[in-house]
CSV table of C-alpha atoms in Angstrom, one decimal:
chain,number,residue,atom,x,y,z
S,1,ASN,CA,-87.4,-40.9,36.6
S,2,ASN,CA,-84.6,-38.7,35.1
S,3,MET,CA,-83.9,-37.3,38.6
S,4,ARG,CA,-83.5,-40.9,39.9
S,5,THR,CA,-81.2,-41.8,37.0
S,6,ASN,CA,-79.0,-38.7,37.7
S,7,ARG,CA,-79.0,-39.5,41.5
S,8,ASP,CA,-78.0,-43.1,40.8
S,9,LYS,CA,-75.1,-42.0,38.4
S,10,LEU,CA,-73.9,-39.5,41.1
S,11,LEU,CA,-74.0,-42.3,43.8
S,12,ASP,CA,-72.1,-44.6,41.4
S,13,THR,CA,-69.4,-41.9,40.8
S,14,ILE,CA,-69.1,-41.2,44.5
S,15,GLU,CA,-68.8,-44.9,45.3
S,16,GLU,CA,-66.1,-45.4,42.6
S,17,THR,CA,-64.1,-42.4,43.8
S,18,LEU,CA,-64.2,-43.5,47.4
S,19,ALA,CA,-63.4,-47.1,46.5
S,20,SER,CA,-60.3,-45.9,44.6
S,21,MET,CA,-59.1,-44.0,47.7
S,22,GLN,CA,-59.0,-46.9,50.1
S,23,ASP,CA,-55.3,-47.2,49.9
S,24,LEU,CA,-54.7,-43.8,51.5
S,25,PRO,CA,-52.2,-43.7,54.4
S,26,ARG,CA,-53.3,-44.3,58.0
S,27,ASN,CA,-56.4,-42.5,59.1
S,28,HIS,CA,-57.4,-41.2,55.7
S,29,GLY,CA,-58.0,-44.7,54.3
S,30,ARG,CA,-60.2,-45.6,57.3
S,31,LYS,CA,-62.2,-42.4,56.9
S,32,MET,CA,-62.7,-43.1,53.2
S,33,ARG,CA,-63.9,-46.6,54.0
S,34,GLU,CA,-66.4,-45.1,56.5
S,35,ALA,CA,-67.6,-42.7,53.9
S,36,LEU,CA,-68.0,-45.5,51.4
S,37,ALA,CA,-70.1,-47.4,54.0
S,38,THR,CA,-72.3,-44.3,54.4
S,39,VAL,CA,-72.8,-44.0,50.7
S,40,THR,CA,-73.6,-47.7,50.4
S,41,ALA,CA,-76.2,-47.3,53.2
S,42,LEU,CA,-77.6,-44.3,51.2
S,43,ARG,CA,-77.8,-46.5,48.1
S,44,ARG,CA,-79.8,-49.1,50.1
S,45,SER,CA,-82.1,-46.4,51.3
S,46,VAL,CA,-82.7,-45.2,47.7
S,47,ASP,CA,-83.2,-48.8,46.5
S,48,ALA,CA,-85.8,-49.3,49.2
S,49,LEU,CA,-87.8,-46.5,47.7
S,50,ASP,CA,-88.3,-48.3,44.4
S,51,PRO,CA,-91.7,-49.9,45.4
S,52,ASP,CA,-93.0,-46.5,46.3
S,53,TYR,CA,-91.9,-45.0,43.0
S,54,THR,CA,-93.5,-47.9,41.2
S,55,THR,CA,-96.8,-47.4,43.0
S,56,LEU,CA,-96.6,-43.6,42.3
S,57,LEU,CA,-96.0,-44.1,38.7
S,58,ALA,CA,-98.7,-46.8,38.4
S,59,GLY,CA,-101.4,-44.5,39.7
S,60,PRO,CA,-103.7,-42.8,37.3
S,61,PRO,CA,-102.8,-39.3,36.2
S,62,ILE,CA,-104.1,-36.5,38.4
S,63,ALA,CA,-106.4,-34.6,36.0
S,64,ARG,CA,-109.6,-32.8,36.3
S,65,THR,CA,-111.6,-34.4,33.5
S,66,GLY,CA,-115.0,-33.9,35.1
S,67,LYS,CA,-115.5,-37.7,35.0
S,68,THR,CA,-116.4,-39.5,38.2
S,69,PRO,CA,-113.4,-41.7,39.1
S,70,THR,CA,-113.9,-45.4,39.3
S,71,PRO,CA,-113.3,-47.2,42.7
S,72,ASP,CA,-110.2,-48.7,41.1
S,73,ASP,CA,-108.9,-45.2,40.2
S,74,THR,CA,-109.7,-43.9,43.6
S,75,ALA,CA,-107.7,-46.8,45.3
S,76,GLN,CA,-104.8,-46.3,43.0
S,77,ARG,CA,-104.8,-42.5,43.6
S,78,GLU,CA,-104.9,-43.1,47.4
S,79,ALA,CA,-102.0,-45.6,47.1
S,80,ALA,CA,-100.1,-43.1,44.9
S,81,ALA,CA,-100.8,-40.3,47.4
S,82,LYS,CA,-99.5,-42.4,50.3
S,83,ALA,CA,-96.5,-43.5,48.2
S,84,ARG,CA,-95.8,-39.8,47.4
S,85,GLN,CA,-95.9,-38.9,51.1
S,86,ARG,CA,-93.5,-41.7,52.0
S,87,LEU,CA,-91.2,-40.7,49.2
S,88,ALA,CA,-91.2,-37.1,50.3
S,89,ARG,CA,-90.2,-38.1,53.9
S,90,ALA,CA,-87.6,-40.6,52.7
S,91,GLU,CA,-86.1,-38.3,50.0
S,92,GLY,CA,-85.9,-35.6,52.7
S,93,ALA,CA,-84.1,-37.9,55.0
S,94,ILE,CA,-81.7,-39.0,52.2
S,95,LEU,CA,-81.1,-35.4,51.2
S,96,SER,CA,-80.3,-34.6,54.8
S,97,SER,CA,-77.9,-37.5,55.0
S,98,VAL,CA,-76.2,-36.5,51.7
S,99,ASN,CA,-75.9,-32.9,52.9
S,100,THR,CA,-74.4,-34.1,56.2
S,101,LEU,CA,-71.9,-36.3,54.4
S,102,ALA,CA,-71.0,-33.5,52.0
S,103,ASP,CA,-70.5,-31.1,54.9
S,104,ASP,CA,-68.4,-33.6,56.9
S,105,HIS,CA,-66.2,-34.2,53.8
S,106,ARG,CA,-65.9,-30.5,53.0
S,107,LYS,CA,-64.7,-29.9,56.6
S,108,LYS,CA,-62.2,-32.7,56.3
S,109,VAL,CA,-60.9,-31.5,53.0
S,110,GLU,CA,-60.6,-28.0,54.3
S,111,SER,CA,-58.7,-29.4,57.4
S,112,VAL,CA,-56.4,-31.4,55.2
S,113,ALA,CA,-55.8,-28.4,52.9
S,114,ARG,CA,-55.0,-26.2,56.0
S,115,ASN,CA,-52.6,-28.8,57.3
S,116,LEU,CA,-50.9,-29.0,53.9
S,117,GLU,CA,-50.5,-25.3,53.7
S,118,ARG,CA,-49.2,-25.1,57.3
S,119,ASN,CA,-46.7,-28.0,56.5
S,120,ALA,CA,-45.6,-26.2,53.3
S,121,GLN,CA,-45.0,-23.0,55.3
S,122,LEU,CA,-43.0,-25.0,57.9
S,123,LEU,CA,-41.0,-26.8,55.2
S,124,LEU,CA,-40.2,-23.4,53.6
S,125,LYS,CA,-39.2,-22.0,56.9
S,126,TYR,CA,-37.0,-25.0,57.8
S,127,THR,CA,-35.5,-24.9,54.3
S,128,VAL,CA,-34.6,-21.2,54.7
S,129,ILE,CA,-33.1,-21.8,58.2
S,130,ALA,CA,-31.1,-24.8,56.9
S,131,GLY,CA,-29.9,-22.8,53.9
S,132,GLY,CA,-28.9,-19.9,56.2
S,133,MET,CA,-27.0,-22.3,58.5
S,134,ALA,CA,-25.2,-23.9,55.5
S,135,LEU,CA,-24.3,-20.4,54.2
S,136,LEU,CA,-23.1,-19.3,57.6
S,137,ALA,CA,-21.0,-22.5,57.9
S,138,GLY,CA,-19.7,-21.9,54.4
S,139,LEU,CA,-18.5,-18.5,55.4
S,140,LEU,CA,-17.2,-19.4,58.9
S,141,ILE,CA,-15.2,-22.6,57.9
S,142,PRO,CA,-12.6,-20.7,55.8
S,143,VAL,CA,-12.2,-18.2,58.6
S,144,TRP,CA,-11.8,-20.9,61.2
S,145,VAL,CA,-9.3,-22.8,59.0
S,146,SER,CA,-7.3,-19.7,58.4
S,147,VAL,CA,-7.2,-19.0,62.2
S,148,MET,CA,-6.2,-22.6,62.9
S,149,LEU,CA,-3.5,-22.7,60.2
S,150,ARG,CA,-1.9,-19.3,61.0
S,151,PRO,CA,0.3,-20.8,63.8
S,152,LEU,CA,1.4,-23.6,61.5
S,153,ALA,CA,2.3,-21.0,58.8
S,154,ARG,CA,4.5,-19.2,61.4
S,155,LEU,CA,6.2,-22.5,62.2
S,156,ARG,CA,6.8,-23.2,58.5
S,157,GLU,CA,8.1,-19.7,58.0
S,158,GLY,CA,10.5,-20.1,61.0
S,159,ALA,CA,11.6,-23.5,59.7
S,160,VAL,CA,12.6,-21.8,56.4
S,161,ARG,CA,14.2,-18.8,58.0
S,162,VAL,CA,16.4,-20.6,60.6
S,163,PRO,CA,18.4,-22.5,58.0
S,164,GLY,CA,18.8,-19.2,56.1
S,165,GLY,CA,20.8,-17.8,59.0
S,166,GLU,CA,18.2,-16.3,61.4
S,167,ARG,CA,19.2,-18.3,64.4
S,168,SER,CA,17.7,-15.8,67.0
S,169,LEU,CA,14.2,-16.2,65.5
S,170,ARG,CA,11.4,-17.0,68.0
S,171,ILE,CA,7.9,-18.2,67.2
S,172,LEU,CA,4.9,-17.0,69.1
S,173,GLU,CA,3.4,-19.8,71.2
S,174,HIS,CA,-0.2,-19.3,70.3
S,175,GLY,CA,-2.9,-21.6,68.8
S,176,PRO,CA,-4.1,-25.0,69.8
S,177,VAL,CA,-2.2,-26.9,72.5
S,178,GLU,CA,-0.4,-29.1,70.0
S,179,VAL,CA,0.8,-26.1,68.0
S,180,GLN,CA,1.9,-24.3,71.1
S,181,ASP,CA,4.0,-27.4,72.1
S,182,VAL,CA,5.6,-27.5,68.7
S,183,ALA,CA,6.3,-23.8,68.8
S,184,ARG,CA,7.8,-24.1,72.2
S,185,GLU,CA,10.1,-26.9,71.0
S,186,PHE,CA,11.0,-24.9,68.0
S,187,ASN,CA,12.0,-22.0,70.2
S,188,VAL,CA,14.0,-24.4,72.5
S,189,MET,CA,15.8,-25.7,69.3
S,190,THR,CA,16.7,-22.2,68.1
S,191,ARG,CA,18.0,-21.2,71.5
S,192,ALA,CA,20.2,-24.3,71.5
S,193,ILE,CA,21.5,-23.4,68.0
S,194,GLU,CA,22.4,-19.8,69.0
């Protein structure tokens, strides 16, 4: 009786846990609902055993008293023995179903854990790559800006030096096309001033 009470409490706990997990995303919620249906079917199987437990518990105790059993005792013992055989088969089938359910869920949990670990590793890898790219961009952007602004600095320097009297100054025509055009025009202007 105590074993049945513990089993019923365990089934209650499993049902409550599975019922609380029905709002899981996508496939996981469906799988939990399927598991809940399996546990509910197990519960019905266990409940169907109640008449056999009642018959077994109603039988006379098996004792060697030396007394000749009455026909009523013999019939009750035979009914109890048959109930015990049915219970043994049914409990074995239920135990097999519970073990299968437990193995299936263990495999699913292991699979989900492996996926989580793999995703965590991928996320770490992508984070390191993204951080490296950001660091590289942070290092290259100042260099790029410096290279791009150098021709403009030469133009500015020339614009300051020509009014100061250096009319023969020429600017190198390097850099982006627009800067080359401005440098060329600057050089044409200084030739015209000479």
